[in-house]
Each structure stands twice: as C-alpha cells, then as structure tokens.
Amino acid sequence: MGCVHGKCCTRYPSSSDGDSGRRREKRPYKCKHILTQRSLELVPVPSHNFTLQFSVLTQHGYYPDTVERENQDSFCIKTQLQGNPNIHFFGVFDGHGQYGAECSNFVKDRLVERLANDTTLLDDPLKAYNSAFLATNSELHDSEIDDTMSGTTAITVLVVGDTLYVANVGDSRAVIAVKDGDRILAEDLSEDQTPFRKDEYERVKLCGARVLSVDQVEGLKDPNIQNWGDEYSQGGDPPRLWVPDGMYPGTAFTRSVGDSTAEKIGVIAVPEISVVRLTRNHLFFVVASDGVFEFLSSRTVVNMAAEYADPRDACAAIAGESYKLWLDNENRTDDITIIIVQIKGLSN
C-alpha cells in the first residue's frame, strides 16, 4: 500500500503476523508453475561452508484503467559485496505514486552502492545500514525525480557469513522458514510499519499527522474514533496518514524512502533492523513486496515455498497464487516481486 491514489488505494490491509492469515485468504491451489523470470543461481559463503541457492520473479500488476502503467516494483541482488565472498545482498523495492518506478529503481541502485562503498560495513553493519538508508533518502530528495508524492518501500537482507541483517522501511516483508521437528515454521524477519502499530501510530501523531481511514475522511464514519481493530479483523479500510488541513497524501505505511510531503507528518526513512544468526534449522528465507502478502500470510507463503525443491518453481507458484487472489477479490492486481533464497549445507 502507498498513497491513497493508484495501486495503494486498496481496501484491504496487509498481514504482518506469520501465524495469522486474513479472513479472505483461500487455500492455495496446487499446480506446478513453470514460467520463471530468472535462472537458478548459487553463491557460496566460504567462511561457514554453506551455499545460497536463489531465484527471483517480478510480475507486472494488472490495472484495467491504466494498462500501460509500468511495474513499480524493482529488486536488487548483489553477491560478493565489496568483493567479499561472504557478503551478499537481497532487496525488494515497492514504488508508489506517479513516479514510483523511478523512485524504486533509484533507491535499489543507490542503497546497495552506499553499502558497497562503506568501509565500516563489516565493523558495524547496523550503523552502515542506517547511514545508507538515510543518505539514499537525501539523494532521492535532491535528485531530478519528483518524490513529493512518490517514493518506495524497501525490504532488504544482508548476509554476512552466517548472520542475516534485515532492514525494513514500509510494509513489504521478509520471512524465514525454520525446521522444528517434523514441522516447518514461519518467522517474520520484519514487521510491517503501518498505523495499525501503536508505536508507529503515536509517533506520526506527534509529528502532526491525521490518522483516518478513507471512510472517515469522506465523512462516512466518525473521525473521532481512533481504533481500527487490527490488520486481520479490520474490514478493508485501513488507517492512513493525512496532512492536518488536506486530503493527501493518504499513505497506509509510516516509513518509506522519498515521499517528501509525507515526511513532514512523520513518515521516515529510518529502517528497523533485525539480526538473525543462521542455524542448521533455517531452510530458506523469502523477501517480497506487499503484493504477495496482501492475501497470503507469512505462514502460507513459507508452506507453499517448502513444497518446491527449486526456488524458481516456488517463486512462480506464490506469484501465481497471489495474482489469482487479487483478481478474486478486486478488479486489479498489485505488482508482485519475490526472492526466495535457500540455505544449503549449513552445519554450524
């Protein structure tokens, strides 16, 4: 979701709980998708003697009123960052607004370039990550791209040896599959940053944002009610951010890169970063735009991916199911981008 115009004016919120699906989620249909965008790739992590096997797929959204609209999602996979065979980067960027495609492509290039040129990356990955996001945000503001009402979310995973550093800005998501006996569990590596979260709600309110659903802005519901339930029970009209005296920008997230207008009411480019040390029980991780998670929970995505030995088939199956569910529930689809990275041979 993004600003209230365009792709982000969906009436359905995105799920953020790996164990909680939305009410409309349907049982995925079983079929083998064979159309894939990218060949299977492998990269070793010699410091810990394991291999990453991965694939990516991006699916242009279907917009019947603007069929010529370009895919605003982008992705970046950069192996051997800084020439180091133990550092690898995976990122998905979900643009929004009139210049969303330009924003997402600018950010995916500049963010990884910033990390690649930061000499402190190995010594202090958290500091390097924060610095890269904030510097990229400033560069986007200063670029020729009009980010007044456009920007991008960013979900990124930096692999350093046997450790994942997951930096998130917005409502795209990363999730990891963990073997627990005979079960495979889904553990979210990021938390969606939306006004449903009490901490994010309070932060943007202090910055002057009005937090209202579209129905409240249009006078169909009482604007004084500041309780929208949660992202799973709520009926498809999520809380959004508005300037104090206008009906814009209507962002359904509380963090992004770009969005200079929304920045004035609390939308920030500071990433939330989680750190996970890999074990032999970690099977694979998924990095995907919110087009995937709009109608699929983290658990369902992991369960579907676990059915396929080849990540190319897993990407195609999940993208196909997401696309189908969008059309079952709306007359359009979002852009859909998914990276699946399998962890092979890690013995600890």
CSV table of C-alpha atoms in Angstrom, one decimal:
chain,number,residue,atom,x,y,z
A,1,MET,CA,0.0,0.0,0.0
A,2,GLY,CA,1.1,3.5,-0.6
A,3,CYS,CA,-0.5,6.9,-1.1
A,4,VAL,CA,-4.3,7.0,-1.5
A,5,HIS,CA,-4.0,7.3,-5.3
A,6,GLY,CA,-3.2,4.5,-7.6
A,7,LYS,CA,-2.2,1.0,-6.5
A,8,CYS,CA,-2.2,1.8,-2.9
A,9,CYS,CA,-5.9,2.7,-2.6
A,10,THR,CA,-6.6,-1.0,-1.9
A,11,ARG,CA,-9.4,-1.6,0.6
A,12,TYR,CA,-7.6,-4.5,2.2
A,13,PRO,CA,-4.7,-4.1,4.7
A,14,SER,CA,-1.6,-6.3,4.5
A,15,SER,CA,-0.9,-9.0,7.0
A,16,SER,CA,2.1,-8.8,9.3
A,17,ASP,CA,1.8,-11.9,11.5
A,18,GLY,CA,3.4,-15.0,10.3
A,19,ASP,CA,0.8,-17.1,12.1
A,20,SER,CA,-2.2,-15.1,11.2
A,21,GLY,CA,-3.9,-15.0,7.7
A,22,ARG,CA,-6.5,-12.6,6.6
A,23,ARG,CA,-10.1,-13.6,6.7
A,24,ARG,CA,-10.4,-13.8,2.9
A,25,GLU,CA,-7.3,-16.0,2.5
A,26,LYS,CA,-8.1,-19.1,0.5
A,27,ARG,CA,-6.4,-22.4,0.4
A,28,PRO,CA,-3.7,-22.2,-2.3
A,29,TYR,CA,-4.5,-24.3,-5.4
A,30,LYS,CA,-2.0,-26.9,-6.3
A,31,CYS,CA,-0.3,-26.6,-9.6
A,32,LYS,CA,3.3,-26.5,-10.9
A,33,HIS,CA,4.1,-23.1,-12.4
A,34,ILE,CA,6.9,-23.4,-14.9
A,35,LEU,CA,7.2,-19.8,-16.1
A,36,THR,CA,10.1,-18.2,-14.3
A,37,GLN,CA,11.9,-14.9,-14.9
A,38,ARG,CA,15.5,-15.8,-13.8
A,39,SER,CA,17.7,-18.8,-13.9
A,40,LEU,CA,18.6,-20.7,-10.7
A,41,GLU,CA,21.7,-19.1,-9.1
A,42,LEU,CA,24.1,-20.3,-6.4
A,43,VAL,CA,26.6,-18.5,-4.4
A,44,PRO,CA,29.0,-19.9,-1.7
A,45,VAL,CA,29.6,-18.5,1.7
A,46,PRO,CA,33.1,-19.9,2.3
A,47,SER,CA,33.5,-18.6,5.8
A,48,HIS,CA,30.9,-21.0,7.1
A,49,ASN,CA,30.9,-23.6,4.3
A,50,PHE,CA,27.4,-23.3,3.0
A,51,THR,CA,25.7,-22.2,-0.2
A,52,LEU,CA,22.8,-19.8,-1.0
A,53,GLN,CA,20.6,-21.0,-3.9
A,54,PHE,CA,18.1,-18.4,-5.1
A,55,SER,CA,15.8,-17.1,-7.7
A,56,VAL,CA,13.6,-14.1,-8.2
A,57,LEU,CA,10.4,-13.2,-10.1
A,58,THR,CA,8.6,-9.9,-10.6
A,59,GLN,CA,5.1,-9.8,-12.1
A,60,HIS,CA,3.7,-6.7,-13.6
A,61,GLY,CA,0.3,-5.7,-12.0
A,62,TYR,CA,-2.9,-5.7,-13.9
A,63,TYR,CA,-4.6,-2.3,-13.9
A,64,PRO,CA,-7.6,-2.3,-16.3
A,65,ASP,CA,-7.9,1.5,-16.3
A,66,THR,CA,-4.2,2.1,-16.9
A,67,VAL,CA,-2.9,-0.9,-18.8
A,68,GLU,CA,0.2,1.0,-19.9
A,69,ARG,CA,1.3,1.5,-16.3
A,70,GLU,CA,4.8,0.2,-15.7
A,71,ASN,CA,5.9,-2.2,-13.0
A,72,GLN,CA,6.8,0.0,-10.0
A,73,ASP,CA,8.5,-2.9,-8.1
A,74,SER,CA,12.2,-3.4,-8.5
A,75,PHE,CA,14.7,-5.7,-6.9
A,76,CYS,CA,18.5,-5.9,-6.3
A,77,ILE,CA,20.6,-9.0,-5.8
A,78,LYS,CA,24.3,-8.2,-5.3
A,79,THR,CA,26.6,-11.1,-4.5
A,80,GLN,CA,30.1,-10.7,-3.1
A,81,LEU,CA,29.6,-7.1,-1.9
A,82,GLN,CA,32.8,-5.2,-1.6
A,83,GLY,CA,34.5,-8.2,-3.3
A,84,ASN,CA,34.0,-10.3,-0.2
A,85,PRO,CA,32.6,-13.8,-1.0
A,86,ASN,CA,30.9,-13.9,2.4
A,87,ILE,CA,28.7,-10.8,2.0
A,88,HIS,CA,25.6,-10.9,-0.2
A,89,PHE,CA,22.6,-8.5,-0.6
A,90,PHE,CA,19.0,-9.2,-1.5
A,91,GLY,CA,16.4,-6.4,-1.7
A,92,VAL,CA,12.8,-5.7,-2.9
A,93,PHE,CA,11.6,-2.1,-3.5
A,94,ASP,CA,7.9,-1.3,-4.0
A,95,GLY,CA,7.4,2.1,-5.6
A,96,HIS,CA,4.2,4.1,-5.3
A,97,GLY,CA,2.8,7.3,-6.6
A,98,GLN,CA,3.2,8.9,-10.0
A,99,TYR,CA,6.9,8.4,-10.1
A,100,GLY,CA,7.1,5.2,-8.1
A,101,ALA,CA,9.0,3.2,-10.7
A,102,GLU,CA,11.7,5.9,-10.9
A,103,CYS,CA,11.9,6.0,-7.1
A,104,SER,CA,12.2,2.3,-6.6
A,105,ASN,CA,14.9,2.0,-9.3
A,106,PHE,CA,16.9,4.9,-7.9
A,107,VAL,CA,16.8,3.5,-4.4
A,108,LYS,CA,17.7,-0.1,-5.3
A,109,ASP,CA,20.8,1.2,-7.1
A,110,ARG,CA,22.0,3.8,-4.6
A,111,LEU,CA,21.3,1.9,-1.4
A,112,VAL,CA,23.5,-1.1,-2.4
A,113,GLU,CA,26.1,1.3,-3.8
A,114,ARG,CA,26.2,3.1,-0.5
A,115,LEU,CA,26.7,-0.2,1.4
A,116,ALA,CA,29.3,-1.4,-1.1
A,117,ASN,CA,31.3,1.8,-0.5
A,118,ASP,CA,31.0,1.9,3.3
A,119,THR,CA,34.3,0.9,4.9
A,120,THR,CA,32.6,0.3,8.2
A,121,LEU,CA,30.2,-2.3,6.9
A,122,LEU,CA,31.9,-5.3,8.5
A,123,ASP,CA,32.8,-3.5,11.7
A,124,ASP,CA,29.3,-2.0,12.3
A,125,PRO,CA,26.6,-3.3,9.9
A,126,LEU,CA,23.8,-1.7,11.8
A,127,LYS,CA,25.4,1.8,11.5
A,128,ALA,CA,26.2,1.2,7.9
A,129,TYR,CA,22.7,0.2,7.1
A,130,ASN,CA,21.1,3.2,8.8
A,131,SER,CA,23.6,5.5,7.1
A,132,ALA,CA,22.9,4.0,3.7
A,133,PHE,CA,19.1,4.4,4.0
A,134,LEU,CA,19.2,8.0,5.3
A,135,ALA,CA,21.8,9.0,2.7
A,136,THR,CA,19.8,7.4,-0.1
A,137,ASN,CA,16.7,9.2,1.1
A,138,SER,CA,18.5,12.6,0.9
A,139,GLU,CA,19.9,11.8,-2.5
A,140,LEU,CA,16.4,11.0,-3.8
A,141,HIS,CA,15.1,14.3,-2.4
A,142,ASP,CA,17.9,16.1,-4.2
A,143,SER,CA,17.6,14.2,-7.5
A,144,GLU,CA,15.6,15.1,-10.6
A,145,ILE,CA,12.9,12.7,-9.6
A,146,ASP,CA,9.8,14.3,-8.1
A,147,ASP,CA,9.3,12.5,-4.8
A,148,THR,CA,6.8,15.0,-3.4
A,149,MET,CA,4.0,12.4,-3.5
A,150,SER,CA,6.1,9.4,-4.7
A,151,GLY,CA,8.5,7.0,-3.0
A,152,THR,CA,9.3,3.4,-2.3
A,153,THR,CA,9.3,0.9,0.5
A,154,ALA,CA,12.3,-1.3,0.9
A,155,ILE,CA,12.8,-4.7,2.4
A,156,THR,CA,16.5,-5.9,2.3
A,157,VAL,CA,18.5,-8.7,3.7
A,158,LEU,CA,22.3,-8.5,4.0
A,159,VAL,CA,24.0,-11.9,4.5
A,160,VAL,CA,27.3,-11.5,6.4
A,161,GLY,CA,28.8,-15.0,7.0
A,162,ASP,CA,26.2,-16.9,9.0
A,163,THR,CA,24.3,-13.8,10.1
A,164,LEU,CA,21.3,-12.0,8.4
A,165,TYR,CA,20.8,-8.3,8.8
A,166,VAL,CA,17.3,-7.4,7.8
A,167,ALA,CA,16.5,-3.7,7.2
A,168,ASN,CA,12.9,-2.7,6.5
A,169,VAL,CA,11.2,0.5,5.6
A,170,GLY,CA,7.5,0.2,4.9
A,171,ASP,CA,5.1,-2.7,4.5
A,172,SER,CA,6.9,-5.2,2.3
A,173,ARG,CA,8.3,-8.2,4.2
A,174,ALA,CA,10.9,-10.8,4.8
A,175,VAL,CA,10.2,-14.2,6.4
A,176,ILE,CA,12.4,-17.2,7.2
A,177,ALA,CA,11.5,-20.9,7.3
A,178,VAL,CA,12.6,-22.8,10.4
A,179,LYS,CA,12.5,-26.6,10.8
A,180,ASP,CA,11.1,-27.6,14.1
A,181,GLY,CA,11.0,-31.4,14.3
A,182,ASP,CA,8.5,-32.5,11.6
A,183,ARG,CA,7.1,-29.0,11.2
A,184,ILE,CA,8.3,-26.0,9.2
A,185,LEU,CA,7.6,-22.7,11.0
A,186,ALA,CA,7.4,-19.2,9.5
A,187,GLU,CA,9.2,-16.5,11.4
A,188,ASP,CA,8.8,-12.9,10.3
A,189,LEU,CA,12.2,-11.1,9.9
A,190,SER,CA,10.5,-7.7,9.6
A,191,GLU,CA,7.4,-6.0,11.0
A,192,ASP,CA,5.1,-4.0,8.7
A,193,GLN,CA,5.3,-0.3,9.5
A,194,THR,CA,1.7,0.9,9.4
A,195,PRO,CA,-0.7,3.0,11.6
A,196,PHE,CA,-2.1,-0.3,12.9
A,197,ARG,CA,1.0,-0.5,15.1
A,198,LYS,CA,0.5,1.5,18.3
A,199,ASP,CA,4.1,2.7,18.4
A,200,GLU,CA,4.1,3.9,14.8
A,201,TYR,CA,0.6,5.5,15.2
A,202,GLU,CA,1.7,7.5,18.2
A,203,ARG,CA,5.0,8.6,16.5
A,204,VAL,CA,3.3,10.0,13.4
A,205,LYS,CA,0.5,11.7,15.5
A,206,LEU,CA,3.2,13.5,17.4
A,207,CYS,CA,4.5,14.8,14.1
A,208,GLY,CA,1.1,16.2,13.2
A,209,ALA,CA,-0.4,13.5,11.0
A,210,ARG,CA,-4.1,12.9,11.0
A,211,VAL,CA,-4.7,9.2,11.0
A,212,LEU,CA,-8.0,8.3,9.4
A,213,SER,CA,-9.5,5.7,7.1
A,214,VAL,CA,-10.8,6.8,3.7
A,215,ASP,CA,-14.4,6.4,5.0
A,216,GLN,CA,-13.6,8.7,7.9
A,217,VAL,CA,-12.0,11.3,5.6
A,218,GLU,CA,-15.0,11.2,3.3
A,219,GLY,CA,-17.4,11.6,6.3
A,220,LEU,CA,-18.9,8.2,6.2
A,221,LYS,CA,-17.6,7.3,9.6
A,222,ASP,CA,-16.8,9.2,12.8
A,223,PRO,CA,-13.3,10.7,12.5
A,224,ASN,CA,-13.0,10.8,16.3
A,225,ILE,CA,-12.9,7.0,16.5
A,226,GLN,CA,-9.2,6.2,16.6
A,227,ASN,CA,-9.5,2.4,16.7
A,228,TRP,CA,-9.4,0.4,13.6
A,229,GLY,CA,-9.1,-3.1,15.1
A,230,ASP,CA,-6.2,-5.0,13.6
A,231,GLU,CA,-5.0,-5.9,10.1
A,232,TYR,CA,-6.7,-9.3,10.2
A,233,SER,CA,-10.2,-8.5,11.6
A,234,GLN,CA,-10.5,-5.0,10.1
A,235,GLY,CA,-12.8,-4.7,7.1
A,236,GLY,CA,-10.5,-3.5,4.4
A,237,ASP,CA,-10.5,0.3,5.1
A,238,PRO,CA,-7.0,0.8,6.7
A,239,PRO,CA,-6.0,3.9,8.7
A,240,ARG,CA,-3.9,6.3,6.6
A,241,LEU,CA,-1.8,9.4,7.1
A,242,TRP,CA,-3.1,12.9,6.1
A,243,VAL,CA,-1.8,16.4,6.5
A,244,PRO,CA,-3.7,18.5,9.1
A,245,ASP,CA,-5.5,20.6,6.5
A,246,GLY,CA,-5.8,18.5,3.4
A,247,MET,CA,-6.8,15.2,1.9
A,248,TYR,CA,-3.3,14.0,1.0
A,249,PRO,CA,-1.0,12.1,0.9
A,250,GLY,CA,-3.1,9.1,2.3
A,251,THR,CA,-0.1,6.8,2.9
A,252,ALA,CA,-1.0,3.5,4.6
A,253,PHE,CA,2.6,3.0,5.8
A,254,THR,CA,4.6,5.0,8.3
A,255,ARG,CA,8.1,4.6,6.8
A,256,SER,CA,9.4,4.9,3.3
A,257,VAL,CA,12.2,6.3,1.1
A,258,GLY,CA,11.1,9.5,-0.7
A,259,ASP,CA,7.6,10.9,0.0
A,260,SER,CA,8.9,14.3,0.9
A,261,THR,CA,5.3,15.6,1.7
A,262,ALA,CA,4.6,12.6,3.9
A,263,GLU,CA,7.9,13.2,5.6
A,264,LYS,CA,6.5,16.4,7.1
A,265,ILE,CA,3.9,14.4,9.1
A,266,GLY,CA,6.2,11.7,10.4
A,267,VAL,CA,6.9,9.2,7.5
A,268,ILE,CA,10.7,8.5,7.9
A,269,ALA,CA,13.4,6.5,6.1
A,270,VAL,CA,14.9,5.1,9.3
A,271,PRO,CA,15.0,1.3,8.9
A,272,GLU,CA,14.0,-1.2,11.5
A,273,ILE,CA,16.8,-3.7,11.6
A,274,SER,CA,16.7,-7.3,12.9
A,275,VAL,CA,19.6,-9.6,13.3
A,276,VAL,CA,19.4,-13.4,12.9
A,277,ARG,CA,22.2,-15.9,13.2
A,278,LEU,CA,21.6,-18.8,10.9
A,279,THR,CA,21.5,-22.4,12.2
A,280,ARG,CA,21.1,-25.8,10.5
A,281,ASN,CA,17.3,-25.5,11.2
A,282,HIS,CA,16.9,-22.4,8.9
A,283,LEU,CA,15.8,-23.7,5.5
A,284,PHE,CA,15.2,-20.6,3.3
A,285,PHE,CA,14.1,-17.0,3.5
A,286,VAL,CA,11.6,-15.0,1.4
A,287,VAL,CA,11.9,-11.3,0.5
A,288,ALA,CA,8.8,-10.0,-1.2
A,289,SER,CA,6.7,-6.9,-1.9
A,290,ASP,CA,3.4,-6.4,-0.2
A,291,GLY,CA,1.7,-7.6,-3.4
A,292,VAL,CA,2.5,-11.1,-2.2
A,293,PHE,CA,1.3,-10.6,1.4
A,294,GLU,CA,-1.9,-8.8,0.6
A,295,PHE,CA,-3.9,-12.1,0.6
A,296,LEU,CA,-1.3,-14.6,1.8
A,297,SER,CA,0.0,-14.8,5.3
A,298,SER,CA,3.7,-15.4,6.0
A,299,ARG,CA,2.9,-18.9,7.1
A,300,THR,CA,1.1,-19.7,3.8
A,301,VAL,CA,4.0,-18.3,1.8
A,302,VAL,CA,6.5,-20.4,3.7
A,303,ASN,CA,4.3,-23.5,3.4
A,304,MET,CA,4.0,-23.1,-0.4
A,305,ALA,CA,7.7,-22.4,-0.9
A,306,ALA,CA,8.5,-25.6,1.1
A,307,GLU,CA,6.6,-27.7,-1.4
A,308,TYR,CA,9.2,-27.0,-4.1
A,309,ALA,CA,12.8,-28.1,-4.3
A,310,ASP,CA,13.5,-25.5,-6.9
A,311,PRO,CA,13.1,-21.8,-5.8
A,312,ARG,CA,12.2,-20.9,-9.4
A,313,ASP,CA,9.1,-23.0,-9.1
A,314,ALA,CA,8.3,-21.7,-5.6
A,315,CYS,CA,8.5,-18.1,-6.8
A,316,ALA,CA,6.2,-18.8,-9.7
A,317,ALA,CA,3.7,-20.7,-7.6
A,318,ILE,CA,3.5,-18.0,-4.9
A,319,ALA,CA,3.3,-15.2,-7.5
A,320,GLY,CA,0.6,-17.1,-9.4
A,321,GLU,CA,-1.5,-17.7,-6.3
A,322,SER,CA,-1.1,-14.0,-5.2
A,323,TYR,CA,-2.2,-12.8,-8.6
A,324,LYS,CA,-5.2,-15.1,-8.6
A,325,LEU,CA,-6.3,-14.0,-5.1
A,326,TRP,CA,-6.0,-10.3,-6.2
A,327,LEU,CA,-8.4,-10.9,-9.1
A,328,ASP,CA,-10.7,-13.0,-6.9
A,329,ASN,CA,-11.0,-10.0,-4.5
A,330,GLU,CA,-10.6,-6.9,-6.7
A,331,ASN,CA,-10.7,-5.9,-10.4
A,332,ARG,CA,-6.9,-5.4,-10.5
A,333,THR,CA,-3.7,-6.8,-9.0
A,334,ASP,CA,-0.7,-5.2,-7.4
A,335,ASP,CA,2.8,-5.6,-8.8
A,336,ILE,CA,4.3,-8.7,-7.3
A,337,THR,CA,8.0,-9.3,-6.6
A,338,ILE,CA,9.5,-12.3,-4.7
A,339,ILE,CA,13.0,-13.5,-4.0
A,340,ILE,CA,13.5,-17.0,-2.4
A,341,VAL,CA,16.9,-17.8,-1.0
A,342,GLN,CA,17.6,-21.4,0.1
A,343,ILE,CA,20.3,-22.1,2.7
A,344,LYS,CA,22.2,-25.2,1.7
A,345,GLY,CA,24.7,-27.2,3.8
A,346,LEU,CA,25.0,-25.1,6.9
A,347,SER,CA,26.0,-27.4,9.7
A,348,ASN,CA,27.2,-25.0,12.4
